[in-house]
JSON list of C-alpha atoms in Angstrom, two decimals:
[
{"chain": "H", "resi": 37, "resn": "MET", "atom": "CA", "xyz": [17.60, -17.43, 15.11]},
{"chain": "H", "resi": 38, "resn": "ALA", "atom": "CA", "xyz": [19.26, -14.87, 12.86]},
{"chain": "H", "resi": 39, "resn": "GLU", "atom": "CA", "xyz": [19.29, -11.12, 13.20]},
{"chain": "H", "resi": 40, "resn": "PRO", "atom": "CA", "xyz": [16.29, -9.60, 11.36]},
{"chain": "H", "resi": 41, "resn": "GLU", "atom": "CA", "xyz": [16.68, -7.98, 7.94]},
{"chain": "H", "resi": 42, "resn": "PHE", "atom": "CA", "xyz": [14.19, -5.35, 8.78]},
{"chain": "H", "resi": 43, "resn": "THR", "atom": "CA", "xyz": [12.42, -4.13, 11.38]},
{"chain": "H", "resi": 44, "resn": "ALA", "atom": "CA", "xyz": [10.11, -1.20, 12.40]},
{"chain": "H", "resi": 45, "resn": "THR", "atom": "CA", "xyz": [7.99, -0.71, 15.52]},
{"chain": "H", "resi": 46, "resn": "GLY", "atom": "CA", "xyz": [5.28, 1.76, 16.15]},
{"chain": "H", "resi": 47, "resn": "VAL", "atom": "CA", "xyz": [3.90, 0.92, 12.92]},
{"chain": "H", "resi": 48, "resn": "ARG", "atom": "CA", "xyz": [0.22, 1.45, 12.37]},
{"chain": "H", "resi": 49, "resn": "ILE", "atom": "CA", "xyz": [-1.34, -1.70, 10.62]},
{"chain": "H", "resi": 50, "resn": "GLY", "atom": "CA", "xyz": [-4.60, -1.30, 8.95]},
{"chain": "H", "resi": 51, "resn": "LYS", "atom": "CA", "xyz": [-6.98, -3.85, 6.77]},
{"chain": "H", "resi": 52, "resn": "ARG", "atom": "CA", "xyz": [-9.44, -1.52, 4.69]},
{"chain": "H", "resi": 53, "resn": "LEU", "atom": "CA", "xyz": [-10.71, 0.96, 6.82]},
{"chain": "H", "resi": 54, "resn": "ARG", "atom": "CA", "xyz": [-10.26, -0.98, 10.06]},
{"chain": "H", "resi": 55, "resn": "SER", "atom": "CA", "xyz": [-6.98, -0.27, 12.09]},
{"chain": "H", "resi": 56, "resn": "LEU", "atom": "CA", "xyz": [-5.56, -3.60, 13.49]},
{"chain": "H", "resi": 57, "resn": "THR", "atom": "CA", "xyz": [-3.14, -1.96, 15.78]},
{"chain": "H", "resi": 58, "resn": "ARG", "atom": "CA", "xyz": [-1.46, 1.27, 16.06]},
{"chain": "H", "resi": 59, "resn": "ALA", "atom": "CA", "xyz": [1.99, 0.51, 17.75]},
{"chain": "H", "resi": 60, "resn": "GLY", "atom": "CA", "xyz": [2.53, -2.68, 15.57]},
{"chain": "H", "resi": 61, "resn": "GLN", "atom": "CA", "xyz": [5.52, -4.16, 14.52]},
{"chain": "H", "resi": 62, "resn": "VAL", "atom": "CA", "xyz": [6.91, -5.31, 11.07]},
{"chain": "H", "resi": 63, "resn": "ARG", "atom": "CA", "xyz": [9.70, -7.77, 10.66]},
{"chain": "H", "resi": 64, "resn": "ILE", "atom": "CA", "xyz": [11.38, -9.41, 8.01]},
{"chain": "H", "resi": 65, "resn": "SER", "atom": "CA", "xyz": [13.58, -12.32, 9.30]},
{"chain": "H", "resi": 66, "resn": "ASP", "atom": "CA", "xyz": [14.57, -16.04, 7.97]},
{"chain": "H", "resi": 67, "resn": "GLY", "atom": "CA", "xyz": [12.96, -15.24, 4.62]},
{"chain": "H", "resi": 68, "resn": "ARG", "atom": "CA", "xyz": [9.33, -14.31, 6.07]},
{"chain": "H", "resi": 69, "resn": "LEU", "atom": "CA", "xyz": [7.45, -11.00, 6.64]},
{"chain": "H", "resi": 70, "resn": "GLN", "atom": "CA", "xyz": [5.61, -10.55, 9.89]},
{"chain": "H", "resi": 71, "resn": "LEU", "atom": "CA", "xyz": [3.00, -8.47, 10.66]},
{"chain": "H", "resi": 72, "resn": "LEU", "atom": "CA", "xyz": [2.94, -8.24, 14.64]},
{"chain": "H", "resi": 73, "resn": "THR", "atom": "CA", "xyz": [0.46, -6.61, 17.44]},
{"chain": "H", "resi": 74, "resn": "SER", "atom": "CA", "xyz": [2.17, -4.08, 20.00]},
{"chain": "H", "resi": 75, "resn": "TYR", "atom": "CA", "xyz": [1.95, -7.31, 22.27]},
{"chain": "H", "resi": 76, "resn": "GLY", "atom": "CA", "xyz": [4.02, -9.47, 19.66]},
{"chain": "H", "resi": 77, "resn": "SER", "atom": "CA", "xyz": [1.12, -11.64, 18.48]},
{"chain": "H", "resi": 78, "resn": "GLU", "atom": "CA", "xyz": [1.14, -12.50, 14.75]},
{"chain": "H", "resi": 79, "resn": "ILE", "atom": "CA", "xyz": [-1.51, -10.76, 12.71]},
{"chain": "H", "resi": 80, "resn": "ASP", "atom": "CA", "xyz": [-0.25, -12.12, 9.45]},
{"chain": "H", "resi": 81, "resn": "SER", "atom": "CA", "xyz": [2.87, -13.59, 8.04]},
{"chain": "H", "resi": 82, "resn": "ALA", "atom": "CA", "xyz": [3.83, -15.02, 4.75]},
{"chain": "H", "resi": 83, "resn": "PRO", "atom": "CA", "xyz": [7.44, -15.99, 2.68]},
{"chain": "H", "resi": 84, "resn": "VAL", "atom": "CA", "xyz": [8.82, -12.82, 1.41]},
{"chain": "H", "resi": 85, "resn": "GLN", "atom": "CA", "xyz": [8.88, -14.16, -1.96]},
{"chain": "H", "resi": 86, "resn": "ALA", "atom": "CA", "xyz": [5.12, -14.21, -2.10]},
{"chain": "H", "resi": 87, "resn": "VAL", "atom": "CA", "xyz": [4.89, -10.55, -0.41]},
{"chain": "H", "resi": 88, "resn": "ARG", "atom": "CA", "xyz": [3.93, -7.35, -2.89]},
{"chain": "H", "resi": 89, "resn": "ALA", "atom": "CA", "xyz": [5.13, -4.26, -0.99]},
{"chain": "H", "resi": 90, "resn": "SER", "atom": "CA", "xyz": [4.38, -0.85, -2.69]},
{"chain": "H", "resi": 91, "resn": "LYS", "atom": "CA", "xyz": [3.81, 2.82, -2.20]},
{"chain": "H", "resi": 92, "resn": "PRO", "atom": "CA", "xyz": [-0.02, 4.07, -2.43]},
{"chain": "H", "resi": 93, "resn": "TRP", "atom": "CA", "xyz": [-0.31, 6.67, -5.04]},
{"chain": "H", "resi": 94, "resn": "PHE", "atom": "CA", "xyz": [-0.59, 10.32, -3.77]},
{"chain": "H", "resi": 95, "resn": "ALA", "atom": "CA", "xyz": [0.52, 9.31, -0.38]},
{"chain": "H", "resi": 96, "resn": "GLN", "atom": "CA", "xyz": [2.86, 10.70, 2.37]},
{"chain": "H", "resi": 97, "resn": "ASP", "atom": "CA", "xyz": [6.27, 9.17, 2.65]},
{"chain": "H", "resi": 98, "resn": "ASP", "atom": "CA", "xyz": [5.61, 7.21, 5.62]},
{"chain": "H", "resi": 99, "resn": "LYS", "atom": "CA", "xyz": [2.95, 5.39, 4.09]},
{"chain": "H", "resi": 100, "resn": "ALA", "atom": "CA", "xyz": [3.17, 1.46, 2.30]},
{"chain": "H", "resi": 101, "resn": "LEU", "atom": "CA", "xyz": [0.98, -1.20, 1.50]},
{"chain": "H", "resi": 102, "resn": "ALA", "atom": "CA", "xyz": [1.78, -4.91, 1.49]},
{"chain": "H", "resi": 103, "resn": "ASP", "atom": "CA", "xyz": [-0.29, -7.79, 0.19]},
{"chain": "H", "resi": 104, "resn": "LEU", "atom": "CA", "xyz": [0.15, -11.26, 2.23]},
{"chain": "H", "resi": 105, "resn": "ASN", "atom": "CA", "xyz": [-1.65, -14.26, 1.44]},
{"chain": "H", "resi": 106, "resn": "GLY", "atom": "CA", "xyz": [-4.27, -12.26, -0.60]},
{"chain": "H", "resi": 107, "resn": "LYS", "atom": "CA", "xyz": [-5.03, -9.74, 2.02]},
{"chain": "H", "resi": 108, "resn": "ARG", "atom": "CA", "xyz": [-3.92, -6.13, 1.60]},
{"chain": "H", "resi": 109, "resn": "TYR", "atom": "CA", "xyz": [-2.63, -4.34, 4.67]},
{"chain": "H", "resi": 110, "resn": "SER", "atom": "CA", "xyz": [-1.75, -0.40, 4.93]},
{"chain": "H", "resi": 111, "resn": "LEU", "atom": "CA", "xyz": [1.15, 0.45, 6.69]},
{"chain": "H", "resi": 112, "resn": "THR", "atom": "CA", "xyz": [1.99, 3.72, 8.37]},
{"chain": "H", "resi": 113, "resn": "LEU", "atom": "CA", "xyz": [6.12, 3.65, 9.14]},
{"chain": "H", "resi": 114, "resn": "GLY", "atom": "CA", "xyz": [7.42, 6.63, 10.92]},
{"chain": "H", "resi": 115, "resn": "ASP", "atom": "CA", "xyz": [10.91, 7.60, 10.80]},
{"chain": "H", "resi": 116, "resn": "HIS", "atom": "CA", "xyz": [11.63, 7.42, 14.50]},
{"chain": "H", "resi": 117, "resn": "ASP", "atom": "CA", "xyz": [13.27, 4.01, 14.34]},
{"chain": "H", "resi": 118, "resn": "LEU", "atom": "CA", "xyz": [16.44, 5.94, 12.76]},
{"chain": "H", "resi": 119, "resn": "ALA", "atom": "CA", "xyz": [19.36, 6.81, 15.35]},
{"chain": "H", "resi": 120, "resn": "PRO", "atom": "CA", "xyz": [18.94, 10.65, 16.54]},
{"chain": "H", "resi": 121, "resn": "GLY", "atom": "CA", "xyz": [20.32, 13.15, 14.10]},
{"chain": "H", "resi": 122, "resn": "GLU", "atom": "CA", "xyz": [20.77, 10.28, 11.39]},
{"chain": "H", "resi": 123, "resn": "PRO", "atom": "CA", "xyz": [19.28, 11.09, 8.08]},
{"chain": "H", "resi": 124, "resn": "GLY", "atom": "CA", "xyz": [17.51, 8.51, 6.10]},
{"chain": "H", "resi": 125, "resn": "PRO", "atom": "CA", "xyz": [15.38, 7.60, 3.22]},
{"chain": "H", "resi": 126, "resn": "PRO", "atom": "CA", "xyz": [11.52, 7.45, 4.21]},
{"chain": "H", "resi": 127, "resn": "ALA", "atom": "CA", "xyz": [10.47, 4.32, 6.36]},
{"chain": "H", "resi": 128, "resn": "ALA", "atom": "CA", "xyz": [8.27, 3.39, 3.73]},
{"chain": "H", "resi": 129, "resn": "ARG", "atom": "CA", "xyz": [10.62, 3.32, 1.06]},
{"chain": "H", "resi": 130, "resn": "ARG", "atom": "CA", "xyz": [13.09, 1.43, 3.49]},
{"chain": "H", "resi": 131, "resn": "PHE", "atom": "CA", "xyz": [10.46, -1.03, 3.81]},
{"chain": "H", "resi": 132, "resn": "ILE", "atom": "CA", "xyz": [9.58, -1.79, 0.32]},
{"chain": "H", "resi": 133, "resn": "GLU", "atom": "CA", "xyz": [13.57, -1.85, -0.67]},
{"chain": "H", "resi": 134, "resn": "ALA", "atom": "CA", "xyz": [14.00, -4.50, 1.99]},
{"chain": "H", "resi": 135, "resn": "VAL", "atom": "CA", "xyz": [11.11, -6.74, 0.79]},
{"chain": "H", "resi": 136, "resn": "ARG", "atom": "CA", "xyz": [12.77, -6.51, -2.60]},
{"chain": "H", "resi": 137, "resn": "LYS", "atom": "CA", "xyz": [16.17, -7.41, -1.40]},
{"chain": "H", "resi": 138, "resn": "ALA", "atom": "CA", "xyz": [15.05, -10.17, 1.07]},
{"chain": "H", "resi": 139, "resn": "ALA", "atom": "CA", "xyz": [12.89, -11.76, -2.04]},
{"chain": "H", "resi": 140, "resn": "GLY", "atom": "CA", "xyz": [15.96, -11.54, -4.32]},
{"chain": "H", "resi": 141, "resn": "ARG", "atom": "CA", "xyz": [14.03, -9.07, -6.76]},
{"chain": "H", "resi": 142, "resn": "LYS", "atom": "CA", "xyz": [15.71, -6.00, -8.10]},
{"chain": "H", "resi": 143, "resn": "GLY", "atom": "CA", "xyz": [14.17, -2.45, -7.56]}
]
């Protein structure tokens, strides 16, 4: 299996008003986006070309939306995956850019 193109851990994943996991994982690998629980079981997955990632209006920098298989998931990604003391863009923006890059779309 190839090295993942994007991985975020400790992600809060929700659908509508329901929280599915508070410490989940988002992974882009081999052209697929996977949403996983904290135990590693799959919540949902789809080919990256079929995923729509966006930022909700008036939301904090750690919030993103992902539409997979006709379902909309809200993601709260923290900056805690960065190396200590290393600045970087907000996690939600990194996620959206990773989805677009993996799908071959331009920002």
